[in-house]
CSV table of C-alpha atoms in Angstrom, one decimal:
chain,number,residue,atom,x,y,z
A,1094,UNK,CA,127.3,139.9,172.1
A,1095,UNK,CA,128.1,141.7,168.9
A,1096,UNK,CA,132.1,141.3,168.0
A,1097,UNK,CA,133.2,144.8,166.6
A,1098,UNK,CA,136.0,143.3,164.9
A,1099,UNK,CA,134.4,142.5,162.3
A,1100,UNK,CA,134.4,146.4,161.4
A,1101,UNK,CA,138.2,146.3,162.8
A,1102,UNK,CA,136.7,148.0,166.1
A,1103,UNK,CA,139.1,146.2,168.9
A,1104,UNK,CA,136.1,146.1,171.2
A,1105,UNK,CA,132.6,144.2,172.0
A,1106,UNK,CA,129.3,145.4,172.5
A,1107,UNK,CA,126.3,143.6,174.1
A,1108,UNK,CA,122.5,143.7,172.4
A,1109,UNK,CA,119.4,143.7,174.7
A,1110,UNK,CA,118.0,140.8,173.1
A,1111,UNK,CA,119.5,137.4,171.3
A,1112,UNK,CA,119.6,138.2,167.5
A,1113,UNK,CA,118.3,134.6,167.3
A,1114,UNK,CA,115.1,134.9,169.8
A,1115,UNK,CA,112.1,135.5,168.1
A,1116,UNK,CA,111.1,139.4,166.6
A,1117,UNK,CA,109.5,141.9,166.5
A,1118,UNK,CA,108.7,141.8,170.5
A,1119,UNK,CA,106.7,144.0,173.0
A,1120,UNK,CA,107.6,145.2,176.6
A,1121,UNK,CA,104.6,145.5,178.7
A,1122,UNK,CA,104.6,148.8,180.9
A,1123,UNK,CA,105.8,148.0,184.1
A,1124,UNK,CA,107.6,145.1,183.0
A,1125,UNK,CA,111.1,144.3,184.9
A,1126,UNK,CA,113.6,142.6,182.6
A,1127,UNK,CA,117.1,141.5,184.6
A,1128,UNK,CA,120.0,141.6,182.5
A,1129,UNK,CA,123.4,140.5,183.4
A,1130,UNK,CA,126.8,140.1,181.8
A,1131,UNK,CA,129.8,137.3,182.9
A,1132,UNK,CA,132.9,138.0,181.3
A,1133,UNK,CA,135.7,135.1,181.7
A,1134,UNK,CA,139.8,136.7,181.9
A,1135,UNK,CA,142.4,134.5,181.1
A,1136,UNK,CA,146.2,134.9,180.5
A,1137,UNK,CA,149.2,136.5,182.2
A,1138,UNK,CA,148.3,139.9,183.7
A,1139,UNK,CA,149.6,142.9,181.8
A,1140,UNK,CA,152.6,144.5,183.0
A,1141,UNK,CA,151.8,148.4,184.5
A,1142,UNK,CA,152.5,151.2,181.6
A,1143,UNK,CA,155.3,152.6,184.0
A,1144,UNK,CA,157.2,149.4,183.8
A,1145,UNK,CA,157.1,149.4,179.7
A,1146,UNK,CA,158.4,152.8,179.2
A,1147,UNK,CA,161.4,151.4,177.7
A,1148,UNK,CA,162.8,150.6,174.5
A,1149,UNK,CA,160.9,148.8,171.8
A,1150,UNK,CA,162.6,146.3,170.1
A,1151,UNK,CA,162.1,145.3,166.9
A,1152,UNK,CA,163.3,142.0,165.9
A,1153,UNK,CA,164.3,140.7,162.1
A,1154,UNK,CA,163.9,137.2,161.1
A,1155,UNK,CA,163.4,135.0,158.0
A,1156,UNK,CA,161.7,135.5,154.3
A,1157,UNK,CA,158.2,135.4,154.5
A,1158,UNK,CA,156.7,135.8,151.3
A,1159,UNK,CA,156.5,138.7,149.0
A,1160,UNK,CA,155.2,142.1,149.8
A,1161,UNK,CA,151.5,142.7,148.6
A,1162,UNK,CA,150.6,145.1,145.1
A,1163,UNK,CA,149.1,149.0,146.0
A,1164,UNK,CA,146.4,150.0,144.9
A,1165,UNK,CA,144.2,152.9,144.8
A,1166,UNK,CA,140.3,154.0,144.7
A,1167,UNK,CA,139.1,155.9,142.0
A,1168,UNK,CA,135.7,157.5,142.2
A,1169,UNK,CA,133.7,158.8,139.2
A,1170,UNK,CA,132.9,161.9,141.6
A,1171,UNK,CA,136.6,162.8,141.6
A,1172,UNK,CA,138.2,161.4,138.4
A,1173,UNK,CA,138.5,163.8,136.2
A,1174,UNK,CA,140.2,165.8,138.8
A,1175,UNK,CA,142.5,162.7,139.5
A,1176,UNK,CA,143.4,162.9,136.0
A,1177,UNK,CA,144.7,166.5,136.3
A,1178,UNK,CA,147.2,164.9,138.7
A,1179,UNK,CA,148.3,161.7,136.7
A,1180,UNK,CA,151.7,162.6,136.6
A,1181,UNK,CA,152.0,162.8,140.4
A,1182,UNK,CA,150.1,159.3,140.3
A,1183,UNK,CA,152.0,157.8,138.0
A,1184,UNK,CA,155.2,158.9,140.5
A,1185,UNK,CA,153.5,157.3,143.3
A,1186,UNK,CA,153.4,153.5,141.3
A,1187,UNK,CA,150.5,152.3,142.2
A,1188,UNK,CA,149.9,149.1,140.4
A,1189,UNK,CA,146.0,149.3,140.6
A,1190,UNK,CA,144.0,151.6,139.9
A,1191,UNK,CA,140.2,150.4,141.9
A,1192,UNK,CA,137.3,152.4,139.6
A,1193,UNK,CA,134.0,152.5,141.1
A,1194,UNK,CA,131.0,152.1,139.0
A,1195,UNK,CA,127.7,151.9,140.3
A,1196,UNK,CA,124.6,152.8,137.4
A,1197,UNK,CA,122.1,153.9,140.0
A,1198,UNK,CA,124.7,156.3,141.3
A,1199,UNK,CA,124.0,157.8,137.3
A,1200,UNK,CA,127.3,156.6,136.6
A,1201,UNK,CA,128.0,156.2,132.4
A,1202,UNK,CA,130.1,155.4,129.3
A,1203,UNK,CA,131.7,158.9,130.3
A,1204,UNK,CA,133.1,157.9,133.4
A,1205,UNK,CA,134.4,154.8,131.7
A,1206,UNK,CA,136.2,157.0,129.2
A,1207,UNK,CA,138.0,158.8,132.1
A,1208,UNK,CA,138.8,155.3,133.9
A,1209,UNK,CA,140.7,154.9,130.3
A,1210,UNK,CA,142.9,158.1,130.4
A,1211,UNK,CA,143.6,157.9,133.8
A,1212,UNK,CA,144.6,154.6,133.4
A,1213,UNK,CA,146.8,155.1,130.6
A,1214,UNK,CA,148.0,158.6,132.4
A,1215,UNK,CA,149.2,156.1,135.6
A,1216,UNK,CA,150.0,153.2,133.8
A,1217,UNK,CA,148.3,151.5,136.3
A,1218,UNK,CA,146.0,148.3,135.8
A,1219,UNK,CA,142.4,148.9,135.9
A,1220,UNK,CA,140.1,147.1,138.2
A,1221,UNK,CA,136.4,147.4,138.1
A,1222,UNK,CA,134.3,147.7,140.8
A,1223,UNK,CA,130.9,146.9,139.6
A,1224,UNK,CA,127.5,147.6,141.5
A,1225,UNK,CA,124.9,145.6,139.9
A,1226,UNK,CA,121.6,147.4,140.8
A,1227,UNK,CA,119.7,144.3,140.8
A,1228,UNK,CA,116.7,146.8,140.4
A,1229,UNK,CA,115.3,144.5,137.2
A,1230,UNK,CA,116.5,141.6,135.5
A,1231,UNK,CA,120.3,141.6,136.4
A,1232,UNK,CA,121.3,139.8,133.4
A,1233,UNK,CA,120.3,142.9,131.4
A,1234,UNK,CA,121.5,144.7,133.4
A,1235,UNK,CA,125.2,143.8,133.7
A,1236,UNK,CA,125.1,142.9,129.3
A,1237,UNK,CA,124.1,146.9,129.2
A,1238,UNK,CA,127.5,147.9,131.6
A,1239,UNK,CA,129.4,145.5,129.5
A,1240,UNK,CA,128.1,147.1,126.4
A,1241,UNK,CA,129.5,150.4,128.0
A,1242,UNK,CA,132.3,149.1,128.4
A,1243,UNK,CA,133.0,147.7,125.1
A,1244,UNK,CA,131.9,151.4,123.7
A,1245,UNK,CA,134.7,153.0,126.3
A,1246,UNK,CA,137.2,150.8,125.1
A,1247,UNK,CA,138.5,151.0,128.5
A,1248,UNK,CA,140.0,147.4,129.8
A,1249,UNK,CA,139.7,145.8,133.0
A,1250,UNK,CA,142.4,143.3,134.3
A,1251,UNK,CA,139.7,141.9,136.9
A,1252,UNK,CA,136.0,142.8,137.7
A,1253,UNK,CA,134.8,142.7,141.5
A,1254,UNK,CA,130.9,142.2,141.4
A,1255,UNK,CA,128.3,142.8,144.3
A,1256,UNK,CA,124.3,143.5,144.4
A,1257,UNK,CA,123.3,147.0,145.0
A,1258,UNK,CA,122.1,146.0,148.5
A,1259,UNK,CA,125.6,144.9,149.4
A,1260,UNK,CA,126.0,148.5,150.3
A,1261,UNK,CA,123.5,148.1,153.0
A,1262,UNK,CA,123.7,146.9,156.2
A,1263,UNK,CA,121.4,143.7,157.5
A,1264,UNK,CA,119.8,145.7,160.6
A,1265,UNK,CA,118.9,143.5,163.3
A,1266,UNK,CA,115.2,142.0,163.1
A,1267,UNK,CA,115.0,143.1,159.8
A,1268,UNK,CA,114.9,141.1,156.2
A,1269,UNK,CA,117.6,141.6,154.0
A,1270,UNK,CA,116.7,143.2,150.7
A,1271,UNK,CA,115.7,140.4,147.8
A,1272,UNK,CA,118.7,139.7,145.3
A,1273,UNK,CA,120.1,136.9,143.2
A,1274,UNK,CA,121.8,134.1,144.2
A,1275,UNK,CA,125.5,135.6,144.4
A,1276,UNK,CA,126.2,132.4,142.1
A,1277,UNK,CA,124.1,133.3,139.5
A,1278,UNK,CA,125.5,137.0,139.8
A,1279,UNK,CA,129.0,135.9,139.4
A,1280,UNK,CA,128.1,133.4,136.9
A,1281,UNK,CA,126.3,135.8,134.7
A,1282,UNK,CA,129.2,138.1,135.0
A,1283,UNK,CA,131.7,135.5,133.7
A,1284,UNK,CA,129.4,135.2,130.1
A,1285,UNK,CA,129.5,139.4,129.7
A,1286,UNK,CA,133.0,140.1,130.6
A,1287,UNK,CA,134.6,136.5,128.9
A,1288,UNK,CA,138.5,136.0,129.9
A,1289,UNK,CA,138.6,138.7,133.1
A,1290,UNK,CA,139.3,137.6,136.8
A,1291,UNK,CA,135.7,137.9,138.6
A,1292,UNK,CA,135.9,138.6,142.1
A,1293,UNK,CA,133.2,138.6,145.1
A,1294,UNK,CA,133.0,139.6,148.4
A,1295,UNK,CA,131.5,143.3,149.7
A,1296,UNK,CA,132.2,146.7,148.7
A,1297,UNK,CA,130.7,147.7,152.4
A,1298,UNK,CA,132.6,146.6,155.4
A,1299,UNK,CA,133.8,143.2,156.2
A,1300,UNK,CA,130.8,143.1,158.2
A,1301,UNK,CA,129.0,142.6,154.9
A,1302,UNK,CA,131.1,139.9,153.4
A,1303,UNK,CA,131.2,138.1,156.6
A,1304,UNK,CA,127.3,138.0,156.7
A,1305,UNK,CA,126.8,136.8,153.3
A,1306,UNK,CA,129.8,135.2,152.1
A,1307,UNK,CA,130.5,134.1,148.8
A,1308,UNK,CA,131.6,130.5,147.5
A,1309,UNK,CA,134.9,130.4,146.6
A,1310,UNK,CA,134.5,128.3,143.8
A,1311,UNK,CA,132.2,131.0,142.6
A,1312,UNK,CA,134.9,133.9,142.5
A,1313,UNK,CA,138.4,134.3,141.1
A,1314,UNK,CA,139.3,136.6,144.6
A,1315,UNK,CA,137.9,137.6,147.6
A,1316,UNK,CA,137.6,141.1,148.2
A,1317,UNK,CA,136.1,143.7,151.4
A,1318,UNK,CA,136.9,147.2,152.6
A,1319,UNK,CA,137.0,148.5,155.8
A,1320,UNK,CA,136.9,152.0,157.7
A,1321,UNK,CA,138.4,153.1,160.8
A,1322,UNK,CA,135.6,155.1,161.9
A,1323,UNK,CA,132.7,153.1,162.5
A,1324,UNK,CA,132.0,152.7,165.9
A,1325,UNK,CA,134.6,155.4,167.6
A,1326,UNK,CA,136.6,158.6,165.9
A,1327,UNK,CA,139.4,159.6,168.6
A,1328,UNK,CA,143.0,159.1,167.7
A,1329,UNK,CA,143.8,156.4,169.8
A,1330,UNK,CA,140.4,154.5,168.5
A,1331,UNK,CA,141.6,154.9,165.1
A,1332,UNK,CA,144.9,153.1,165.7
A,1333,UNK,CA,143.4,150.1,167.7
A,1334,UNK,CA,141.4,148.8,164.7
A,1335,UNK,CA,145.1,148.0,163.5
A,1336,UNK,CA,144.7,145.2,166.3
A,1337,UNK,CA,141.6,143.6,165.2
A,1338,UNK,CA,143.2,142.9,161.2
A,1339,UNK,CA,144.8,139.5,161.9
A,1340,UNK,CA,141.6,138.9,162.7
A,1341,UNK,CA,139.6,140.4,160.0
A,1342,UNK,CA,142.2,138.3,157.8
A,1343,UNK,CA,142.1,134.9,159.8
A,1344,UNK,CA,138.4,134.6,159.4
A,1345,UNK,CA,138.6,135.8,155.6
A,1346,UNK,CA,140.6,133.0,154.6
A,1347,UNK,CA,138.8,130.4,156.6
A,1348,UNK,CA,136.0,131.6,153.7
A,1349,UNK,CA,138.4,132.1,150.7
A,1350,UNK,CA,138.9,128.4,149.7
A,1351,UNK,CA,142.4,129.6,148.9
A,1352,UNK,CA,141.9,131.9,146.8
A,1353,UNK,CA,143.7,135.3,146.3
A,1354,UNK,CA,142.5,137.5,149.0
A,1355,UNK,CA,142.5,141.7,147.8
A,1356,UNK,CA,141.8,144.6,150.4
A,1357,UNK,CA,140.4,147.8,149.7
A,1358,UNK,CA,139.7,150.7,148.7
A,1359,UNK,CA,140.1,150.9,152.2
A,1360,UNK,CA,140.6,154.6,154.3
A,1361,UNK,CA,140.1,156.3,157.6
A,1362,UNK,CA,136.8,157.6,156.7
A,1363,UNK,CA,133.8,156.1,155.0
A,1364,UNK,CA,133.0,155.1,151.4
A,1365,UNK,CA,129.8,154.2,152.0
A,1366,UNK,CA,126.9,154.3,154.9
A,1367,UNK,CA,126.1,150.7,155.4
A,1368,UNK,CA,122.6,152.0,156.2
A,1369,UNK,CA,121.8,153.9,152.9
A,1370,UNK,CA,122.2,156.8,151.8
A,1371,UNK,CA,125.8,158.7,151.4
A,1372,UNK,CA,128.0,159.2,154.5
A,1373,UNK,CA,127.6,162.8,156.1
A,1374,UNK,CA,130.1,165.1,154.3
A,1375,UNK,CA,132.0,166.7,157.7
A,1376,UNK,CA,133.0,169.9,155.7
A,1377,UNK,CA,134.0,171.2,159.2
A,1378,UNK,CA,137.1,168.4,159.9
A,1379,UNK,CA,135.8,167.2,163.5
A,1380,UNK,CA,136.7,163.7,164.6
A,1381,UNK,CA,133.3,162.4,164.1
A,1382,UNK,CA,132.1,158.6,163.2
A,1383,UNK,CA,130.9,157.2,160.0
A,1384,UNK,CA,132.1,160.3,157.5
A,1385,UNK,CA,133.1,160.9,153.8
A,1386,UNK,CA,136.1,163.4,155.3
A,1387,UNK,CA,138.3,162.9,158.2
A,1388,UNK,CA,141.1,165.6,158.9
A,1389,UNK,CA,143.5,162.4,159.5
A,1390,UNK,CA,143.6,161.7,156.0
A,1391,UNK,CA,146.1,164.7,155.5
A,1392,UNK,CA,148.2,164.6,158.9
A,1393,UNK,CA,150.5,162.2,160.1
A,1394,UNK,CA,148.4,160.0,161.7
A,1395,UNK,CA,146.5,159.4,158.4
A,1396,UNK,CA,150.2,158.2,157.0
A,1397,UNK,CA,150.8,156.1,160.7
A,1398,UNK,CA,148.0,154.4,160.0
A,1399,UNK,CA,148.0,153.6,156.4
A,1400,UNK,CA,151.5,151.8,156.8
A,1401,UNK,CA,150.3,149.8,160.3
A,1402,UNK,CA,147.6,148.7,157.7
A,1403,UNK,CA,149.9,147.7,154.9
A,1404,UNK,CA,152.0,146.2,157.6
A,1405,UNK,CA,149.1,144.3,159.6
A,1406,UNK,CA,148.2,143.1,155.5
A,1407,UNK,CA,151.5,142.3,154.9
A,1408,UNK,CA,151.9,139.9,157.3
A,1409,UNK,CA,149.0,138.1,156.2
A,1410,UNK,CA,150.0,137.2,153.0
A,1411,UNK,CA,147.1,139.2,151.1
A,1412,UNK,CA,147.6,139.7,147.3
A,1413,UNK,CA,146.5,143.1,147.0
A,1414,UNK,CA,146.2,146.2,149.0
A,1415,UNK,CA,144.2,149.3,147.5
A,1416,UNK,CA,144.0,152.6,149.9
A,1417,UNK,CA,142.9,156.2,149.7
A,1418,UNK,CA,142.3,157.7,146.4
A,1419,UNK,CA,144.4,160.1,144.0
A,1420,UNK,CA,142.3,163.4,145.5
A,1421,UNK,CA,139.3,164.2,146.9
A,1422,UNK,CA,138.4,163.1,150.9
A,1423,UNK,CA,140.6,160.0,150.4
A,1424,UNK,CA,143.0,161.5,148.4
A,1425,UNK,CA,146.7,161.2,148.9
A,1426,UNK,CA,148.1,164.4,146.8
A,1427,UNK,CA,146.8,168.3,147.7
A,1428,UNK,CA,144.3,169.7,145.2
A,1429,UNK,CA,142.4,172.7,146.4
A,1430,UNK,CA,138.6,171.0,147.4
A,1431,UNK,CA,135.3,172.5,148.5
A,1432,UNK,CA,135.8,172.2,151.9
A,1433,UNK,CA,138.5,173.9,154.2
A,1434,UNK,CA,141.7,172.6,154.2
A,1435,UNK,CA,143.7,174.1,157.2
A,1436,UNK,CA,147.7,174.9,156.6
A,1437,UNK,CA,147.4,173.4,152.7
A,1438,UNK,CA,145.2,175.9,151.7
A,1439,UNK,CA,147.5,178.5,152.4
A,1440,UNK,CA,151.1,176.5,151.8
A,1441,UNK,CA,153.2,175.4,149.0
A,1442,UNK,CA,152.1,171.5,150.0
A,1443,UNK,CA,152.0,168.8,146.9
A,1444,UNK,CA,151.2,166.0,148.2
A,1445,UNK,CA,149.7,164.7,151.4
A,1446,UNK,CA,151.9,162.4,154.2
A,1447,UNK,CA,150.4,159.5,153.4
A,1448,UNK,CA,151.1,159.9,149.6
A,1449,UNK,CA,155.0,158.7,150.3
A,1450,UNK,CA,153.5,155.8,152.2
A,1451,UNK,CA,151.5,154.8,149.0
A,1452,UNK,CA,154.7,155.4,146.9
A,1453,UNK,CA,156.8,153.6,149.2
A,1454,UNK,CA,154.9,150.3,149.1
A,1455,UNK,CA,153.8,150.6,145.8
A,1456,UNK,CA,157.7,150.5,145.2
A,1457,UNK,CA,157.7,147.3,146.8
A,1458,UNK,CA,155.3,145.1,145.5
A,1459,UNK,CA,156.5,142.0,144.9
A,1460,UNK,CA,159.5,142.0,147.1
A,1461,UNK,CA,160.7,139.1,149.1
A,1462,UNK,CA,159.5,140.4,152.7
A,1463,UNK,CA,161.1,139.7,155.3
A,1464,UNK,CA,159.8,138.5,159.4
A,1465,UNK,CA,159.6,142.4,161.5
A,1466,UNK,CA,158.0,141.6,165.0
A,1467,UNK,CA,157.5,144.0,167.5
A,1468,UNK,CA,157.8,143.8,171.2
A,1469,UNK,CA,155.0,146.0,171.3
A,1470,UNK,CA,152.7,146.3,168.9
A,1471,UNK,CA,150.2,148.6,170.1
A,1472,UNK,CA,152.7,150.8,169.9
A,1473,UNK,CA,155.3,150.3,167.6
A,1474,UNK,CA,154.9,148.2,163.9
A,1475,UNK,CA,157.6,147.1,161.9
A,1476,UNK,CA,157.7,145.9,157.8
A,1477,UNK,CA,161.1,145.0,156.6
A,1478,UNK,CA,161.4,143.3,152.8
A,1479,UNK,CA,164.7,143.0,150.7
A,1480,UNK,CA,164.8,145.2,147.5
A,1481,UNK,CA,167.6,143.7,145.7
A,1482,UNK,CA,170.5,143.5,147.8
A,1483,UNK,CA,169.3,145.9,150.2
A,1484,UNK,CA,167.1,145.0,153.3
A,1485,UNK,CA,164.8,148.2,153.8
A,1486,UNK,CA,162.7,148.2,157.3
A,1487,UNK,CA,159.3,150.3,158.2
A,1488,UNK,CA,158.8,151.3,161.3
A,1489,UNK,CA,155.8,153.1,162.3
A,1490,UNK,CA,154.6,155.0,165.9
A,1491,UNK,CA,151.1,154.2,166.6
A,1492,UNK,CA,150.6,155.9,169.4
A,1493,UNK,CA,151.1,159.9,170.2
A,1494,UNK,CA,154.8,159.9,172.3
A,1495,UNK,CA,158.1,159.4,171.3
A,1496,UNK,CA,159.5,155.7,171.5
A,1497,UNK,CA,163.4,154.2,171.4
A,1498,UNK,CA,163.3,151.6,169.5
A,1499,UNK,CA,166.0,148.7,169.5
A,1500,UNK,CA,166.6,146.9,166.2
A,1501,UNK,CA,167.7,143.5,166.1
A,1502,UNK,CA,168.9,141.1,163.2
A,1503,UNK,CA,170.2,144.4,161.1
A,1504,UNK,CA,173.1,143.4,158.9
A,1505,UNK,CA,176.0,145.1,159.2
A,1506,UNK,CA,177.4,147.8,156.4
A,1507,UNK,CA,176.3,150.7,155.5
A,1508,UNK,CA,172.8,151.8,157.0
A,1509,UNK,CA,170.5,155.3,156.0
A,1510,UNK,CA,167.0,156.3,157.6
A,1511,UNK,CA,164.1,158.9,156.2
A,1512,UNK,CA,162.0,160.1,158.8
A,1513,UNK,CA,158.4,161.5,158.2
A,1514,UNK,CA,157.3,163.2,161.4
A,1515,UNK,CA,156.4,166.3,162.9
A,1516,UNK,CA,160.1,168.3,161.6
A,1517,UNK,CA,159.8,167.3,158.4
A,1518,UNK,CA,156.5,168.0,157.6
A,1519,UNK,CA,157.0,170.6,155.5
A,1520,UNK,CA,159.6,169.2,153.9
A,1521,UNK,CA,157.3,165.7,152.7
A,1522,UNK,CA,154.5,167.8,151.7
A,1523,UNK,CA,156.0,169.9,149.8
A,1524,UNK,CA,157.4,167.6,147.1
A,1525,UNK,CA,157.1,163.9,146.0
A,1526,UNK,CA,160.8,163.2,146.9
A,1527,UNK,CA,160.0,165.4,149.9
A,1528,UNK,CA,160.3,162.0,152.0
A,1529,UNK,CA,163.7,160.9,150.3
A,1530,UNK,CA,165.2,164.0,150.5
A,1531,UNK,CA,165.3,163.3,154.7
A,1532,UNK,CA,167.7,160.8,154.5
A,1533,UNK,CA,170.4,160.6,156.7
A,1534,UNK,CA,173.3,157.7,157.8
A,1535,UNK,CA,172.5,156.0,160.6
A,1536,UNK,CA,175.1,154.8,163.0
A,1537,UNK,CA,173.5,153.1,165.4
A,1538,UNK,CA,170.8,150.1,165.7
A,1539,UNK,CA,169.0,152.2,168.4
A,1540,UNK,CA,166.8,154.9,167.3
């Protein structure tokens, strides 16, 4: 039984054979093999879909730590153009920029140098994310990217460090590729990059991390990324790996040792194809699995999900949270692309929904946040967190109908909502503020 939570998929899958019985193995012709699968149910059963039709209620409670830092991925592939939109960036707050580096990839001290301006453009901190290629001896190897570095002048507030065969997959029966002791990877990292956090972990999926996990004592963080599209691409698919994160995250930190647990670059589509090679381009926009571009990214469902993920994070206390990208197939503000991009092509659009669910968050690192439970969750997620004297509450709906929604614990005074939904589209994509311009008083604890 293979548990698809591990790449946030809220389902299981059964293999034909025990991963642990012995491999390779032959079939015979003619051969009968009987298979059969038990499954145990326990719990209360659920109440019929007709019978929850009613409101959703959110409910406010006590201070539970402080809101996580945003973050975003930077790719050498689209940096420079991320630079030409630094301003909108730097609008958006983000306090980490995520810069991926990865020499076999032909990456150099030029990419570096854009890491640099773009940094100083956002004035966001810089965080490495260094692919070791492992290809020779990996001591030279990472003294030769610190010597680029040095040349860049670029600083790096924290360095996360993985093999180059992190990026692929262990397929079943097979032997994973040779590498270094991750200790002696992190270790020699430490000597060329003296004084900056070194973190470990996977840049693939979780998956990846969970397989081969790092000592904590090792590593300054822990750090994985995930993708929503692994193992199913419909809508509904997309927003059930939201349920499998506590999970992802409970598991993570029985690992960590206690250590400062980061997330991302995370998206909806895929950074990298666990089994080599780059993901499949989708120039077309179909919901398809495993994919560099998903049309998501620019709706509304791309921004639903995106703030269930910061919320499902949230609530578990992680340290850092780094999504999407500035442009590109992750990116969060317009910028006309080599592929089609229906409606923004042709319309005076800015930015994408997502990018005032970046901005919003961003805005609220480091806030006290505040208990937001759902009576549905599948539906409905809520993330409240005081900004000064003001309590501000996210709610997002996962699922494709309208909800009423009952809030409870909401102080009295004066009370305003935004909305970012299908009529005022326009309006959010057109402009950063697009999002703030929607608000409105609200009278009423029942939306």
């Amino acid at each position: 039984m293979e548990d698809h939570r591990n790449w946030t998929d809220a389902s299981f899958k059964t293999y034909v054979r025990p991963l642990a019985a012995p491999a390779p193995f032959t079939i015979k012709a003619g051969e009968r093999i009987d298979q059969s699968v038990s499954l145990k149910i326990s719990g209360s059963a659920p109440t019929a879909a007709s019978e929850t039709a009613g409101p959703v209620t959110i409910t406010l409670g006590e201070t539970s730590g402080v809101m996580p830092k945003i973050g975003l991925g930077v790719h050498p592939r689209r940096a420079a153009a991320a630079l030409e939109v630094a301003d909108l960036i730097k609008q958006a707050g983000p306090q980490v920029l995520i810069c991926h580096f990865d020499p076999r990839d032909g990456h150099s001290i030029d990419d570096l140098r854009c890491f640099k301006k773009l940094g100083e453009a956002s004035e966001a901190d810089l965080v490495l994310e260094l692919v070791v290629p492992c290809e020779n001896d990996y001591r030279q190897e990472l003294a030769g990217i610190a010597d680029q570095v040095r040349q860049a002048g670029v600083s790096f507030s924290a360095i996360t460090v993985a093999p180059g065969a992190d990026l692929i997959a262990g397929v079943p029966f097979s032997d994973f590729p040779k590498v270094p002791p991750l200790s002696d990877l992190y270790r020699a990292a430490r000597e060329v990059f003296p004084g900056v956090a070194i973190g470990g972990g996977s840049f693939s999926y979780f998956t990846e991390c969970n397989r081969r996990r790092p000592q904590a004592e090792d590593i300054d963080y822990l750090s994985h990324v995930t993708c929503a599209i692994v193992h199913a691409a419909d809508d509904r698919s997309i927003t059930e790996t939201l349920e499998a994160v506590p999970y992802v995250i409970a598991t993570a930190r029985s690992f960590s040792g206690g250590k400062p647990y980061w997330v991302g670059p995370s998206a909806i589509a895929s950074r990298h194809s666990p089994f080599g090679g780059s993901p499949a381009p989708n120039p077309h926009g179909e919901r398809i699995t495993m994919v560099r571009l998903d049309p998501r990214q620019r709706g509304l469902l791309g921004a639903a999900y995106y703030m269930g993920y910061i919320a499902r994070m949230a609530a578990g206390d992680l340290a850092q949270v780094t999504l999407s990208a500035p442009v590109g197939e992750f990116g969060i503000v317009y910028r006309k692309m080599d592929w089609a991009q229906p409606w923004f092509d042709d319309a005076d659009a800015q930015v994408y929904p997502a990018y005032h669910i970046i901005a919003g968050m961003a805005a609220a690192a480091g806030a006290e946040r505040i208990m937001a439970t759902s009576s549905a969750e599948r539906d409905v997620l809520a993330l409240a967190y005081r900004a000064e004297q003001t309590l501000v509450l996210w709610m997002v709906n996962l699922g494709g109908e309208a909800r009423q929604v009952d809030i409870e614990g909401l102080p009295g005074g004066d009370t305003s909502i935004c909305t970012l939904d299908a009529a005022s589209f326009e309006q959010c994509v057109s402009a950063v503020d697009g999002f703030a311009a929607t608000r409105r008083a609200l009278s009423e604890r029942m939306l």
